[in-house]
Tab-separated table of C-alpha atoms in Angstrom:
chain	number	residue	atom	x	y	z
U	22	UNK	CA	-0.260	24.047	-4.982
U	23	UNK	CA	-1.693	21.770	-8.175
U	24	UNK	CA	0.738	19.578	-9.740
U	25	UNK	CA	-0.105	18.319	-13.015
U	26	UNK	CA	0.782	15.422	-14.635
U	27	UNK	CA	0.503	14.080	-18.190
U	28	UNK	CA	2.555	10.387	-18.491
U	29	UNK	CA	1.222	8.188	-20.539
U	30	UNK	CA	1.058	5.023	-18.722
U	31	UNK	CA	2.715	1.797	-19.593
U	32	UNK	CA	3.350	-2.011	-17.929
U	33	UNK	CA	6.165	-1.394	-15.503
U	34	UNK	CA	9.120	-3.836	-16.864
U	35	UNK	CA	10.477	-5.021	-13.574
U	36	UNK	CA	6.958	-6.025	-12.110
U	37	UNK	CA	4.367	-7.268	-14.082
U	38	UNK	CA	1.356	-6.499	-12.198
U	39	UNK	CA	2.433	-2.823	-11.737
U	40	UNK	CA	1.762	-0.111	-14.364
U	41	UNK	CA	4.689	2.530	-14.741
U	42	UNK	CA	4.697	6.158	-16.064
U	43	UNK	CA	6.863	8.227	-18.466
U	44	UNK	CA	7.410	11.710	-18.785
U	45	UNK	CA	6.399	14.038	-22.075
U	46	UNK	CA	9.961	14.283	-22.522
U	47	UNK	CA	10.771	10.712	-22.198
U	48	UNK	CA	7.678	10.099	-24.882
U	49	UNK	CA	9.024	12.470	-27.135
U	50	UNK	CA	12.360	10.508	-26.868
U	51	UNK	CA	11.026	7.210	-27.307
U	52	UNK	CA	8.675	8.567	-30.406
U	53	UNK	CA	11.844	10.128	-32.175
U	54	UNK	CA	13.765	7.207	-31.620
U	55	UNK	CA	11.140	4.552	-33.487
U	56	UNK	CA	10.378	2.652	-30.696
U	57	UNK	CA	7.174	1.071	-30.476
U	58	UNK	CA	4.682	3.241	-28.252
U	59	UNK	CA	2.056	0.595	-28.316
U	60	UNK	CA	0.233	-0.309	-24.871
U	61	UNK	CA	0.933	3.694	-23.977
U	62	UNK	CA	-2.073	5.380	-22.673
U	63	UNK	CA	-2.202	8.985	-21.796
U	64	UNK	CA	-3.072	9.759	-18.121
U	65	UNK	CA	-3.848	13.185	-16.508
U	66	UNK	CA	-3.807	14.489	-12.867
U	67	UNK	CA	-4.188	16.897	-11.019
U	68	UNK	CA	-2.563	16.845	-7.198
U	69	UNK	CA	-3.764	19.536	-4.925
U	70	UNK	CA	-1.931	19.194	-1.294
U	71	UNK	CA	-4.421	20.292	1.495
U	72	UNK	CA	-2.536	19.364	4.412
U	73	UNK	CA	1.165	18.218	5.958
U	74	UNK	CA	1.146	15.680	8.680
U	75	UNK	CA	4.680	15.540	9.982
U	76	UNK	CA	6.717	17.076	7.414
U	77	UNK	CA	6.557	13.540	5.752
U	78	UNK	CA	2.060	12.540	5.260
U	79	UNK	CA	0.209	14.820	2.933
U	80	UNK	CA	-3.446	14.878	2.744
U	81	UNK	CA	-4.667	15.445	-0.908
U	82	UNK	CA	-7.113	15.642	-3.440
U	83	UNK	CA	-7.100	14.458	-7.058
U	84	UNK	CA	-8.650	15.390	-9.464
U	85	UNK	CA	-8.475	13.435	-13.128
U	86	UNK	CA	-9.161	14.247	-16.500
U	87	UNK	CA	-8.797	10.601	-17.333
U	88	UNK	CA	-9.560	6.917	-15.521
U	89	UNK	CA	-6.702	4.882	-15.862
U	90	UNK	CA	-6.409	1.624	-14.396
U	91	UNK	CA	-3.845	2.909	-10.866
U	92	UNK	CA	-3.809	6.262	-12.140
U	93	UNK	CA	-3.747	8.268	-9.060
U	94	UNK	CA	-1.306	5.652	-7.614
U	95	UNK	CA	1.350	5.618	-10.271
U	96	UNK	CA	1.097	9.513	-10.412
U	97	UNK	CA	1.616	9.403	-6.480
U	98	UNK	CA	4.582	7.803	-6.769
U	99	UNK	CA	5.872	9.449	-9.687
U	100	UNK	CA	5.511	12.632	-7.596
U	101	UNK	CA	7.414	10.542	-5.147
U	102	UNK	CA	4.356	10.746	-2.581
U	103	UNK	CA	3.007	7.276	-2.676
U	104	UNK	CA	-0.271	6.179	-0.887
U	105	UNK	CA	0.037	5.465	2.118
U	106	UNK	CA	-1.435	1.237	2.593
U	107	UNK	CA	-0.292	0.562	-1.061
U	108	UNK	CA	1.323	-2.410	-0.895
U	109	UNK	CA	1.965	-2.735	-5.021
U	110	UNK	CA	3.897	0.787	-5.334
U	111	UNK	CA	4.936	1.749	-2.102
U	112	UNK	CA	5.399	-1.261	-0.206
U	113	UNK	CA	7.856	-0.038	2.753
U	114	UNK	CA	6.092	2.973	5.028
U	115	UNK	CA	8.831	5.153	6.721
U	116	UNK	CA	7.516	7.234	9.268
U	117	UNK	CA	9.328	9.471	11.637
U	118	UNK	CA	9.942	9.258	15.026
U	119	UNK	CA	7.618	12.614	15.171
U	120	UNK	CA	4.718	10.161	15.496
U	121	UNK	CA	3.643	8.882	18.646
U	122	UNK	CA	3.198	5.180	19.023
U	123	UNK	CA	-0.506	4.949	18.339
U	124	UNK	CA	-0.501	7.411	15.133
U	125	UNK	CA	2.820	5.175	14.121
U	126	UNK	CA	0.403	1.531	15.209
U	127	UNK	CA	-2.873	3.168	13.224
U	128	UNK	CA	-0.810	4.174	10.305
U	129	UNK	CA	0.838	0.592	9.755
U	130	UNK	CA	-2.157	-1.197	10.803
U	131	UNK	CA	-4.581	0.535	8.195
U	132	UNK	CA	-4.930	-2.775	6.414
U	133	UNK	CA	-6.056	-0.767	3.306
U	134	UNK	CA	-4.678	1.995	0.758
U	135	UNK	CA	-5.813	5.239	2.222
U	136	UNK	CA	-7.609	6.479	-1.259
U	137	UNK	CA	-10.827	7.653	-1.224
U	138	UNK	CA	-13.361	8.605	-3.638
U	139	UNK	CA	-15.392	11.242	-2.488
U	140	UNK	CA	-16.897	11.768	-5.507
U	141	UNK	CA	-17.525	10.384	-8.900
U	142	UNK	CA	-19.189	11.396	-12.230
U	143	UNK	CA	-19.502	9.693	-15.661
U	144	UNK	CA	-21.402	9.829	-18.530
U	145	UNK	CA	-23.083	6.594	-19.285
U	146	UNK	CA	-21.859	4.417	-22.519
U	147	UNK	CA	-25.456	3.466	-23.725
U	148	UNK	CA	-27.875	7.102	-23.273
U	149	UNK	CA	-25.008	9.795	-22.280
U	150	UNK	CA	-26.347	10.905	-19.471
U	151	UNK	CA	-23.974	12.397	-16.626
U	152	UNK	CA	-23.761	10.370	-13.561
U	153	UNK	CA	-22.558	11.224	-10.271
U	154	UNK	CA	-21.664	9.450	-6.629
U	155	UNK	CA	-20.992	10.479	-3.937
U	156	UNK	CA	-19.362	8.066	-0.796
U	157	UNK	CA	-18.583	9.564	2.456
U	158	UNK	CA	-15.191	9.413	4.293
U	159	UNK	CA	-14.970	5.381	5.635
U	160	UNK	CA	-14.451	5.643	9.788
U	161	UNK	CA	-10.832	4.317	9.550
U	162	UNK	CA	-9.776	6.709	7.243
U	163	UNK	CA	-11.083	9.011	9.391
U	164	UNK	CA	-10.035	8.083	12.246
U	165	UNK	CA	-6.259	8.428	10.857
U	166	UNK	CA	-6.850	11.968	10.178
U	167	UNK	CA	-7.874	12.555	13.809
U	168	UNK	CA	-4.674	10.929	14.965
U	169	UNK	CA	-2.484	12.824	12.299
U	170	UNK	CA	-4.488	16.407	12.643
U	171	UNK	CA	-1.698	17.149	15.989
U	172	UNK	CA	1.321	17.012	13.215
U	173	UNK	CA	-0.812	19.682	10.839
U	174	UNK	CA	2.576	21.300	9.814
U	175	UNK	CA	0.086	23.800	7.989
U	176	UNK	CA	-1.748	25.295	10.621
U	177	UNK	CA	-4.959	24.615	9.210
């Protein structure tokens, strides 16, 4: 399943250091209406779920068609599936009782967003040439995913 989204991003209101998102629709609103869209910036995802820990974690990948300053985690939580460690836009974890103590201790004891960049590209500003990086999985991200791969509601 890809979700896409297309918000252009914005300072949230009610929290300062926190960017917020808006809908097409609600753009198209605020346009109409003569409001000021300075300080909007378009942002573009694309969510592709992989796995279901629990009926409640999802493993995913992004992909972006921008680089937005918390673009991945304003999407996330626009989608209403927040990273799990981020303390700025999803600051309470709930997990089920599913878990077993030490999946429940390593999931609140992460000490860290559980984002990853696998792999980046760019083309650099001065001579245009196409850069990529690669970075592999860090062990404690890992080492979540071992604990979580016994609630695979997927099967996979």
């Amino acid at each position: 399943i890809i979700r896409q989204c297309a918000p252009p991003r914005r300072i949230d209101p009610r929290h300062r250091l926190r960017f917020a998102s808006m809908s097409i629709e609600e753009q198209m609103l605020e346009s109409q209406s003569g409001k000021d869209m300075q300080g909007h910036r378009y942002a573009k995802s694309f969510f592709n779920k992989r796995k279901v820990y629990g009926n409640r974690l999802t493993l995913a990948t992004v992909r972006l068609s921008t680089g937005r300053t918390h673009q991945i985690r304003v999407h996330a939580k626009q989608l209403k599936c927040a990273v799990v460690g981020d303390n700025l836009y999803a600051p309470t974890l709930r997990l089920p009782q599913v878990f077993a103590p030490d999946v429940r201790l390593a999931l609140e004891s992460v000490g860290r967003q559980l984002l990853h960049a696998r792999r980046l590209g760019i083309v650099h500003p001065v001579d245009g040439r196409r850069l990529a990086f690669e970075a592999p999985l860090p062990n404690e991200f890992r080492s979540v995913l071992e604990l979580l791969e016994r609630y695979n509601s997927a099967g996979d």
